[in-house]
PDB file of C-alpha atoms in Angstrom:
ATOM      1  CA  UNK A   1       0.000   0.000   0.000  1.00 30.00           C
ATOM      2  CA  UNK A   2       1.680   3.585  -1.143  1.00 35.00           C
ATOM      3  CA  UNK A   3       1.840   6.192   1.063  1.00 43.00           C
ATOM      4  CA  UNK A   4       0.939   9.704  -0.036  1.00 58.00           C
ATOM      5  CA  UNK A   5       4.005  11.126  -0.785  1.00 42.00           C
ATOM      6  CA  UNK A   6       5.726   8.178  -1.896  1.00 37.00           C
ATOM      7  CA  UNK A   7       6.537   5.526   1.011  1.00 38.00           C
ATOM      8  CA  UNK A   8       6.027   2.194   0.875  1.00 37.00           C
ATOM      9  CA  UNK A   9       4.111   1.239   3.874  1.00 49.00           C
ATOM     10  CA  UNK A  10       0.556   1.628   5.099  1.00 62.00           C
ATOM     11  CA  UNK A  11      -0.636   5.117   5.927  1.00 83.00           C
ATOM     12  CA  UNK A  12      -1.337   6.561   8.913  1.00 93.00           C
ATOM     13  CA  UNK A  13      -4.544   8.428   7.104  1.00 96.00           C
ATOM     14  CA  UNK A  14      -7.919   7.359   8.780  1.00 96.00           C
ATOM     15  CA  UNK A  15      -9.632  10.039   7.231  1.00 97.00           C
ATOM     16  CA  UNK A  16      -8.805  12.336   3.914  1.00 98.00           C
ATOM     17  CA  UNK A  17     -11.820  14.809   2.577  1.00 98.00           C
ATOM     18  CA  UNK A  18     -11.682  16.709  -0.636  1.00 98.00           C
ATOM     19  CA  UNK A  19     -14.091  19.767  -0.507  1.00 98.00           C
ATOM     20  CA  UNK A  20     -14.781  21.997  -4.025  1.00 98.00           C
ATOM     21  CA  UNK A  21     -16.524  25.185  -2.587  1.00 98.00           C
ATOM     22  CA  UNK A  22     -18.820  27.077  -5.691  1.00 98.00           C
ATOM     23  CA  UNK A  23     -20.612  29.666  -6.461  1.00 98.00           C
ATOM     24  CA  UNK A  24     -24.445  28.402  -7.140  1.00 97.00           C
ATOM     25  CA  UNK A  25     -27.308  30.275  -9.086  1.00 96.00           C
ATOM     26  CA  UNK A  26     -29.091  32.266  -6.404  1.00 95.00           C
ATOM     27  CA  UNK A  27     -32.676  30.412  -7.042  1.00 93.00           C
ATOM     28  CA  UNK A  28     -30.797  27.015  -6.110  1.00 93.00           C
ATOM     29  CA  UNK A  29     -32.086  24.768  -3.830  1.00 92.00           C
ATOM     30  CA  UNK A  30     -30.635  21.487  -2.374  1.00 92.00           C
ATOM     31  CA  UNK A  31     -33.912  19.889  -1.716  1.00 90.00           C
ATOM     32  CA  UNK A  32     -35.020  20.292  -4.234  1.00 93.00           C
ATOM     33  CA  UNK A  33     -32.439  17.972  -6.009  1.00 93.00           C
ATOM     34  CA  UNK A  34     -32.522  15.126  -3.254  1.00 94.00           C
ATOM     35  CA  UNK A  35     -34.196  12.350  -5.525  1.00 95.00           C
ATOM     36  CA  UNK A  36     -32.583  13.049  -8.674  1.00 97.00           C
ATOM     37  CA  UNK A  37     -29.644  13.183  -6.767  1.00 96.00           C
ATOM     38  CA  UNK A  38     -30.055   9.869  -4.505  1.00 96.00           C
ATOM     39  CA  UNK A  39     -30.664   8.213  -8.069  1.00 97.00           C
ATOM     40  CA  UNK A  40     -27.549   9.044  -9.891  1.00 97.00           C
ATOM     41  CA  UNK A  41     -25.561   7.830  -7.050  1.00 98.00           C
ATOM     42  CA  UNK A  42     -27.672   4.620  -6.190  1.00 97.00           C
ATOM     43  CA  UNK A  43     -25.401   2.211  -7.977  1.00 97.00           C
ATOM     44  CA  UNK A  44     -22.450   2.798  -6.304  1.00 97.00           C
ATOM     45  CA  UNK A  45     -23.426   4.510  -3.234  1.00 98.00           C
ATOM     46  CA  UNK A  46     -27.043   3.180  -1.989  1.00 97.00           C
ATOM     47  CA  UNK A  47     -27.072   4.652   1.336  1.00 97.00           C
ATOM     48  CA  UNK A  48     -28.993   7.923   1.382  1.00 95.00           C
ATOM     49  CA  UNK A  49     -28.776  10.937   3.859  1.00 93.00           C
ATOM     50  CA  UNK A  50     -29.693  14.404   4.556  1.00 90.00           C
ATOM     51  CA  UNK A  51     -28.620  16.394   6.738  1.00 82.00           C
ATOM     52  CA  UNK A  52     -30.467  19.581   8.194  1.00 61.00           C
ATOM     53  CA  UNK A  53     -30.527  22.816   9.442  1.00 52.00           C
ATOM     54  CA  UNK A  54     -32.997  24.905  11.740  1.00 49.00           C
ATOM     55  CA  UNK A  55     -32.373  28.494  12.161  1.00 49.00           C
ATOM     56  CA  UNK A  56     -34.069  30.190  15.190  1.00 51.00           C
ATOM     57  CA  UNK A  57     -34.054  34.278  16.445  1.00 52.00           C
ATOM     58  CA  UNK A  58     -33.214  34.710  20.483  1.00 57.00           C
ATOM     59  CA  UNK A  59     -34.719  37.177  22.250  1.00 54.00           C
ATOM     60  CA  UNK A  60     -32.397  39.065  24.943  1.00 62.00           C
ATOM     61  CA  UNK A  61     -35.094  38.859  27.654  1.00 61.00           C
ATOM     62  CA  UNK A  62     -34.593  35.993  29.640  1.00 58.00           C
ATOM     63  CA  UNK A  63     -38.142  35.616  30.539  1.00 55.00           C
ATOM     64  CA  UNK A  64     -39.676  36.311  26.805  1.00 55.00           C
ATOM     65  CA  UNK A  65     -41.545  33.619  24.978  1.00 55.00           C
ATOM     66  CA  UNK A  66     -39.387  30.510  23.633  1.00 55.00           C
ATOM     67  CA  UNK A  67     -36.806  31.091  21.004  1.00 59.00           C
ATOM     68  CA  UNK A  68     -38.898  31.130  17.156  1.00 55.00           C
ATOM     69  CA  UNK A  69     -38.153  28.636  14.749  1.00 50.00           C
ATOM     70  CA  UNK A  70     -36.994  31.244  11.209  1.00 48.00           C
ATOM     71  CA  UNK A  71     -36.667  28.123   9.191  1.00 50.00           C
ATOM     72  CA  UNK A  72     -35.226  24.924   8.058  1.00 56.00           C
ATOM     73  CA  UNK A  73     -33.900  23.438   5.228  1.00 64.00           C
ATOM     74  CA  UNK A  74     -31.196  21.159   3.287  1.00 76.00           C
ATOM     75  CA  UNK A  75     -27.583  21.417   4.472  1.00 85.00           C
ATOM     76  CA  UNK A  76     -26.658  18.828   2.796  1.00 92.00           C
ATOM     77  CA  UNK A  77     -27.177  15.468   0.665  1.00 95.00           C
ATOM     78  CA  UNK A  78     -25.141  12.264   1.504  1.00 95.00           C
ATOM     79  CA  UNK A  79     -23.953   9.325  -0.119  1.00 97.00           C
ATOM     80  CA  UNK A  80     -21.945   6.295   0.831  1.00 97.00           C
ATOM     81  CA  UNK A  81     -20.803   3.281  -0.197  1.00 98.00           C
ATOM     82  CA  UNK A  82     -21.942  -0.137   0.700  1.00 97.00           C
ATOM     83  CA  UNK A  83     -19.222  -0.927   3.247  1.00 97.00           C
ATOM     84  CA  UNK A  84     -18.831   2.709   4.408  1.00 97.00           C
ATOM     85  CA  UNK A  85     -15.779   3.701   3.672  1.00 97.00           C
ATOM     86  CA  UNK A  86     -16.384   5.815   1.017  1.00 98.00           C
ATOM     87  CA  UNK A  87     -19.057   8.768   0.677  1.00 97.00           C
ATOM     88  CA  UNK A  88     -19.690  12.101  -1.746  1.00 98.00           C
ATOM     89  CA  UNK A  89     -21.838  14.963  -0.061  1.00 97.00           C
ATOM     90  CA  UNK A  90     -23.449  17.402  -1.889  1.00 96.00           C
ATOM     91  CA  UNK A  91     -23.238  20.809   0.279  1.00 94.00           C
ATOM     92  CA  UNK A  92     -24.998  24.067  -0.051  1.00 91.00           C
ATOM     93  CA  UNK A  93     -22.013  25.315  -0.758  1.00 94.00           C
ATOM     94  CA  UNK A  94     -20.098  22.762  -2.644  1.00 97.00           C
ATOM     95  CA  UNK A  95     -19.208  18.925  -3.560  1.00 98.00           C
ATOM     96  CA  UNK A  96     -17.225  16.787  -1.039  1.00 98.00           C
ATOM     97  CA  UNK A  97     -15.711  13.670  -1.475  1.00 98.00           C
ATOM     98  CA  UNK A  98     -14.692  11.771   1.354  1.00 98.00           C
ATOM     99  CA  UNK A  99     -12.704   8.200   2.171  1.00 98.00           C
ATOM    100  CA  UNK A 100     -12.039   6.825   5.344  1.00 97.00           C
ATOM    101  CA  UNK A 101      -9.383   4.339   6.308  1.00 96.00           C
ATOM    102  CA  UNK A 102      -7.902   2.247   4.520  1.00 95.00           C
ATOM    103  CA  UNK A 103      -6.702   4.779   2.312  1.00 96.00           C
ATOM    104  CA  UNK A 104      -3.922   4.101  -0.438  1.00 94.00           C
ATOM    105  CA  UNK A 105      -2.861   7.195  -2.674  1.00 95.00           C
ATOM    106  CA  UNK A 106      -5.135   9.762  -3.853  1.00 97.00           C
ATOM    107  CA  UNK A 107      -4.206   8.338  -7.647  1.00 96.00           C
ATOM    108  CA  UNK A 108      -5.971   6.088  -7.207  1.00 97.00           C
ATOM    109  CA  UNK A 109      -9.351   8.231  -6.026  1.00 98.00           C
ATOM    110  CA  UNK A 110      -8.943  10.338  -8.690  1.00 98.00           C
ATOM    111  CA  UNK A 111     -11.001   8.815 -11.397  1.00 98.00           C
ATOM    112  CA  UNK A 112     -14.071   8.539  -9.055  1.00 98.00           C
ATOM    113  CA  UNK A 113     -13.449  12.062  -7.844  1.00 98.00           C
ATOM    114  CA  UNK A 114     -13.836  13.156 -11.769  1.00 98.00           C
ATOM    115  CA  UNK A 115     -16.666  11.009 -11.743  1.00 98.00           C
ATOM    116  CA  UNK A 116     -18.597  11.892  -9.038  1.00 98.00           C
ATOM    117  CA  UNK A 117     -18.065  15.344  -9.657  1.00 98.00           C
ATOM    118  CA  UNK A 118     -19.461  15.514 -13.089  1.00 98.00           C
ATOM    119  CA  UNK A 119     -22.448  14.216 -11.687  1.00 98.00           C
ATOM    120  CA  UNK A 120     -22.830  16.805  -9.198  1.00 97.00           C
ATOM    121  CA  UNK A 121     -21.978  19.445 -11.700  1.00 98.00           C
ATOM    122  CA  UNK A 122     -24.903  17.964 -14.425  1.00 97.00           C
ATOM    123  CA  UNK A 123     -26.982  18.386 -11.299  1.00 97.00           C
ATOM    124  CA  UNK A 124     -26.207  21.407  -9.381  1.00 97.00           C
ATOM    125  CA  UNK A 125     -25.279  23.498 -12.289  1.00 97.00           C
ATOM    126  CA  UNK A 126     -21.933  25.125 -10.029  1.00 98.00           C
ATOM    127  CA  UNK A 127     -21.566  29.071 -11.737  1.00 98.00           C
ATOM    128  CA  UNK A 128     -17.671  28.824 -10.690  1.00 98.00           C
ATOM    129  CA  UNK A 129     -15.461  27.377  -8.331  1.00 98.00           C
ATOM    130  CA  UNK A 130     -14.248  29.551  -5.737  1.00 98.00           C
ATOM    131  CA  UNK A 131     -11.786  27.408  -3.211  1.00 98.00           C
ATOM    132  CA  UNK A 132     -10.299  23.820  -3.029  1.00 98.00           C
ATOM    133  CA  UNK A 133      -9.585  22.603   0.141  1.00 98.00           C
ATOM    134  CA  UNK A 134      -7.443  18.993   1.532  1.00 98.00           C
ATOM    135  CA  UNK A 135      -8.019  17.515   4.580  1.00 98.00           C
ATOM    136  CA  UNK A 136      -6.245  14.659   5.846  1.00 98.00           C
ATOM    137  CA  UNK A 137      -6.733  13.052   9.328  1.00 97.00           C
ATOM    138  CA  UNK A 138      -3.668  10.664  10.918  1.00 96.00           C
ATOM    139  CA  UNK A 139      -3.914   8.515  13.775  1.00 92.00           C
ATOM    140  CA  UNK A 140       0.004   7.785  15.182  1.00 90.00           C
ATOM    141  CA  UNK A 141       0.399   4.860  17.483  1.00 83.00           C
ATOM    142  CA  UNK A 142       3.830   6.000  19.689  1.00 80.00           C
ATOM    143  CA  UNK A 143       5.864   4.533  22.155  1.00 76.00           C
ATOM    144  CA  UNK A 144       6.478   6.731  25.082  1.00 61.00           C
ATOM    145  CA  UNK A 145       5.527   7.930  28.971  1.00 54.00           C
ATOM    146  CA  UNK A 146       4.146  11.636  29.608  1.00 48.00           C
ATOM    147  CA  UNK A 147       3.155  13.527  26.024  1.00 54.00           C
ATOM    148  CA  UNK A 148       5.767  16.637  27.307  1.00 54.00           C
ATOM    149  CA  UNK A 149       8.693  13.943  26.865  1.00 60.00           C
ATOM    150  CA  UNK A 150       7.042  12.569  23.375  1.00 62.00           C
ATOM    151  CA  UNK A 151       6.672  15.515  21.586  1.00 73.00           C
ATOM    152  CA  UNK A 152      10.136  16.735  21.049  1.00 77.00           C
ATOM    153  CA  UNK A 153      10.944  12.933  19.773  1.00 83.00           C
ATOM    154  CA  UNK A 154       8.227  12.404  17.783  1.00 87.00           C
ATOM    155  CA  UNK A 155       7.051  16.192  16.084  1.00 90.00           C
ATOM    156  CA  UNK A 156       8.783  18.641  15.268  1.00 91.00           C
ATOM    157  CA  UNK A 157       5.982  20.715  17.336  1.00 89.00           C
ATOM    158  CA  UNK A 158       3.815  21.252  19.864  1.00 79.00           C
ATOM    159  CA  UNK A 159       3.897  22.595  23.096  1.00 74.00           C
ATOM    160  CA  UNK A 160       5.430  21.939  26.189  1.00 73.00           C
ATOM    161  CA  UNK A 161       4.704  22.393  30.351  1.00 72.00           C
ATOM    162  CA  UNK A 162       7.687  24.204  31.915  1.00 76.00           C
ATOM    163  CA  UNK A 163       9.319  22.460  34.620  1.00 76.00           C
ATOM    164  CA  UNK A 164       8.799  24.732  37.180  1.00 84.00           C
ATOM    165  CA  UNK A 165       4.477  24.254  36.947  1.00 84.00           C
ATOM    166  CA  UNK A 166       5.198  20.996  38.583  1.00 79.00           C
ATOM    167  CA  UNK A 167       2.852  19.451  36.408  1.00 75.00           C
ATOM    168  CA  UNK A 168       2.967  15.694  34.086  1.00 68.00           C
ATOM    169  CA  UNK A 169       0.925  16.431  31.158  1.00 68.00           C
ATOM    170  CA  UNK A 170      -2.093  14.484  30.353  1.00 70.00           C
ATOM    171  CA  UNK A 171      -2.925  15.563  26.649  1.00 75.00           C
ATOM    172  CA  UNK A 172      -2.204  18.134  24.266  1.00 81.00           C
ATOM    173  CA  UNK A 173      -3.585  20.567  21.767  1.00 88.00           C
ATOM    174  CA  UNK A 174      -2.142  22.939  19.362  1.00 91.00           C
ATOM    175  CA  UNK A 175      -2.789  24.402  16.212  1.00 95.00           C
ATOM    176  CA  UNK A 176      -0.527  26.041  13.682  1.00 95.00           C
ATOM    177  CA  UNK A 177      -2.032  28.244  10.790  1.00 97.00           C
ATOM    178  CA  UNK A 178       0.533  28.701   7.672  1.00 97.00           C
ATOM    179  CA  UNK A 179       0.777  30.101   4.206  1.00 98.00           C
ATOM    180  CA  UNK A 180       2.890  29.559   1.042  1.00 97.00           C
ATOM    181  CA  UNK A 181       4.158  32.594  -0.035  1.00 97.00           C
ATOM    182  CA  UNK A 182       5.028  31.570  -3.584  1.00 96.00           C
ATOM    183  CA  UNK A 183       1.343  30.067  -4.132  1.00 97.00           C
ATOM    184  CA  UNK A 184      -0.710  31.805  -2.159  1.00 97.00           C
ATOM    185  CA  UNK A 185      -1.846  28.260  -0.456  1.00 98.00           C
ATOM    186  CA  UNK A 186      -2.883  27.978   3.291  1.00 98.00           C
ATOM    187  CA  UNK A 187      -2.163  25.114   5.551  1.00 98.00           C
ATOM    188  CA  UNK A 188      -4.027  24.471   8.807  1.00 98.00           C
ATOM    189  CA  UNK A 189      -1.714  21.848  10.812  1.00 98.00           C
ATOM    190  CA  UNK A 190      -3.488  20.634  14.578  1.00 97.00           C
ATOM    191  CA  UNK A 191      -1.759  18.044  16.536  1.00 94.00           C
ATOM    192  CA  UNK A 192      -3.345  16.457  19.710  1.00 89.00           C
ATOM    193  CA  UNK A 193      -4.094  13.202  21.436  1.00 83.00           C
ATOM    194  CA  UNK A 194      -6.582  11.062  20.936  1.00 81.00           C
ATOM    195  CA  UNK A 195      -7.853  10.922  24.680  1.00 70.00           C
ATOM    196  CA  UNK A 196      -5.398  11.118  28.378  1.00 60.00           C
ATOM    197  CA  UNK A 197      -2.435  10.331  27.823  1.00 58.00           C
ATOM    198  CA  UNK A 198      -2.086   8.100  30.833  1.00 54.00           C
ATOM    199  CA  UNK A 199       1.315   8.132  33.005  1.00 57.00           C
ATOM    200  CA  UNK A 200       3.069   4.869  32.361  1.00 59.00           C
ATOM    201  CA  UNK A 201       0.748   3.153  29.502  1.00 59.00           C
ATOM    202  CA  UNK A 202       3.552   2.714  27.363  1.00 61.00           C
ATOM    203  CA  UNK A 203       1.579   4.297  24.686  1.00 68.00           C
ATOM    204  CA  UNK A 204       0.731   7.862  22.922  1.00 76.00           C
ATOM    205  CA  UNK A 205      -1.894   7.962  20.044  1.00 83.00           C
ATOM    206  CA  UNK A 206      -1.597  11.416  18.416  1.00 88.00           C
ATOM    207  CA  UNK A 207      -3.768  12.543  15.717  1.00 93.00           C
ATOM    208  CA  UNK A 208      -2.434  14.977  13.154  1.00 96.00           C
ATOM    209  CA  UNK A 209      -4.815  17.057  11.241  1.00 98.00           C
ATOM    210  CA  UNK A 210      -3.802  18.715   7.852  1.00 98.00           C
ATOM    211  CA  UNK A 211      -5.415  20.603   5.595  1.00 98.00           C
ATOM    212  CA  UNK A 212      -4.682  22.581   2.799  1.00 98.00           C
ATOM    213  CA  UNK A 213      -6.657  25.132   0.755  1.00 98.00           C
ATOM    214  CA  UNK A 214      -6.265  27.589  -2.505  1.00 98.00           C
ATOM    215  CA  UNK A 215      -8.457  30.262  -3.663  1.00 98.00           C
ATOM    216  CA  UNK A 216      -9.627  29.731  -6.895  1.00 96.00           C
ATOM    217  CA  UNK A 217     -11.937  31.661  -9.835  1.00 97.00           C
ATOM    218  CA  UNK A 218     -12.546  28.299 -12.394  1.00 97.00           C
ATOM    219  CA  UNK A 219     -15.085  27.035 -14.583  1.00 98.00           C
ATOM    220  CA  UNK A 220     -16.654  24.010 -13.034  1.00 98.00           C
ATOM    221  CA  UNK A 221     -16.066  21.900 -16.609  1.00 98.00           C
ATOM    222  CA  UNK A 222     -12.184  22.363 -16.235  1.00 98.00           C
ATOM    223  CA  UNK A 223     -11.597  19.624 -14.079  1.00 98.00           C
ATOM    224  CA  UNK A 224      -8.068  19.310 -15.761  1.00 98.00           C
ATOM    225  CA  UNK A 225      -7.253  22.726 -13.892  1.00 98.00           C
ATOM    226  CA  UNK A 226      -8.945  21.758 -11.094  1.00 98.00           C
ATOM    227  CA  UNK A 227      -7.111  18.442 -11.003  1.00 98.00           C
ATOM    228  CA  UNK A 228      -3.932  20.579 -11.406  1.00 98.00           C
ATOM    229  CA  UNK A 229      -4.666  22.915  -8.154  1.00 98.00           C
ATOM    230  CA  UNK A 230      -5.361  19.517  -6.347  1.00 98.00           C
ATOM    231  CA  UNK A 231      -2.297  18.293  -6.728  1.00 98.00           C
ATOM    232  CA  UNK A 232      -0.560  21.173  -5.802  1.00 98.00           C
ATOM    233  CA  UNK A 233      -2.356  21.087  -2.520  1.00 98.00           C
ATOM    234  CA  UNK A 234      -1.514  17.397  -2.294  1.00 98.00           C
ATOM    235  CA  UNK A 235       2.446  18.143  -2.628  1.00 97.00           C
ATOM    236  CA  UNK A 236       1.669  20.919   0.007  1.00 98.00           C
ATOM    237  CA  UNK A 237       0.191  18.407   2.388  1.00 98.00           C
ATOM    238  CA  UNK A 238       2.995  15.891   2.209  1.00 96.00           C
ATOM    239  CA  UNK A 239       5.464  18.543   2.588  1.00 97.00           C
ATOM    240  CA  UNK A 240       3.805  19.860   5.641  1.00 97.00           C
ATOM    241  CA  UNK A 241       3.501  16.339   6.911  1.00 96.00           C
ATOM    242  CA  UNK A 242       6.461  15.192   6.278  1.00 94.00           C
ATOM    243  CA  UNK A 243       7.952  18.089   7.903  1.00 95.00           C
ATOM    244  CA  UNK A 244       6.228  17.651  11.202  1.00 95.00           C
ATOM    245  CA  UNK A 245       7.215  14.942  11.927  1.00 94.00           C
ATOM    246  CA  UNK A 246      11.074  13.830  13.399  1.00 92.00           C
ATOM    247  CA  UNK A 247      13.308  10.912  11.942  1.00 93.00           C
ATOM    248  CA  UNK A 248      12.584   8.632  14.749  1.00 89.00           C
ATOM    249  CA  UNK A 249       8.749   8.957  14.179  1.00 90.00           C
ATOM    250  CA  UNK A 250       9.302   8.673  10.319  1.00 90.00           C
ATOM    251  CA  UNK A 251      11.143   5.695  11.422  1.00 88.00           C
ATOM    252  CA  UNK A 252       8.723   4.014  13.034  1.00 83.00           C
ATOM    253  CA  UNK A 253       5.779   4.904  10.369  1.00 86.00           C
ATOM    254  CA  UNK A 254       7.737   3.653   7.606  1.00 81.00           C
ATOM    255  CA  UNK A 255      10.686   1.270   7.753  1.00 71.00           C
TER     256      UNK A 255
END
């Protein structure tokens, strides 16, 4: 199983999302493609889902009536495939395609992506496509004792307790926003644990969150310049991951 980025091991990916935010006609309404929709997906994906939104109005008085319903509606349509791994979501903003664990390259997605996508464009009639976002969720089994002493070993960051607290660290959270001067790309990097990390279990499970995103003013049909940007965000992606990680944790991932 490749690795994205080139390795030859299995990845540490449990979740990787592909988002296509667009412009829509202003008279467009989700629901009102559901069926159509449900139907052009059937014979690949034949579980069906919506997912909804209420809007309501508070009033500042504590004591005033209930808060009132303004409306609801469509968020968004959902699709997945017959062992769950594997779903497309049309948003009211956009297309998604998402694939959960296990995950090989995103090669190998690609054709399905182009797929799927023409679909939702024959439905949905996108005006333009206005940003392109990556998201790729890691799970990382590590060896280790109190998450201040992993971190430094393992990623290259994260935060730290200072000695003088007199405090063992249970867990930690941090987030790291970034941009690519050259491209004009934006990277989102969080790095946490996946529950306590318990004194003396031996074991850290850290979960690194990546995503990637470009602006973007393109025609909805020119999916080889939207396949193009994609990429580019992919490279982006592996660079950041790569980079965030030390040689003893790429060690352990992928000899």
């Amino acid at each position: 199983m490749a690795l994205e980025g080139g390795e030859a091991r299995a990845t540490p990916i449990v979740e990787a999302v592909l988002d296509l935010d667009c412009d829509l006609a202003p008279a467009f309404e989700l629901g009102a493609l559901q069926k159509a929709f449900f139907a052009a997906f059937s014979d690949r994906y034949p579980t069906a889902q919506r997912k909804m939104y209420v809007d309501y109005v508070s009033s500042p008085e504590p004591a005033a009536s209930p808060d009132a319903e303004l409306g609801r509606g469509v968020h968004a349509l959902r699709v997945m495939a017959a062992d769950g791994r594997q779903c497309v979501q049309l948003r009211s903003k956009g297309f998604s395609f998402n694939r959960l664990a296990p995950y090989t390259s995103l090669s190998d997605y690609l054709p399905e992506i182009r797929r799927t996508w023409d679909l939702y464009v024959g439905l949905a009639s996108p005006l333009l496509v206005r940003r392109i976002r990556l998201r790729y969720i890691n799970r990382i089994d590590l060896p280790g004792g109190a998450a201040e002493g992993v971190l430094a070993e393992y990623f290259t960051i994260g935060p730290s307790l200072p000695s003088s607290m007199g405090l063992t660290s249970e867990g930690f959270l941090v987030q790291q926003l970034g941009l690519e001067p050259s491209s004009g790309h934006r990277a989102r990097i969080i790095l946490g644990t996946e529950g306590p990390v318990v004194p003396g279990s031996g074991l850290l499970r850290a979960i690194l969150d990546i995503e990637v995103a470009a602006d973007e003013e393109r025609e909805p049909a020119d999916w080889e310049g939207l396949q193009s940007r994609i990429e580019e965000l992919r490279a982006l992606k592996n660079r950041v991951f790569q980079n965030t990680l030390t040689e003893r944790c790429r060690q352990i991932l992928f000899a």
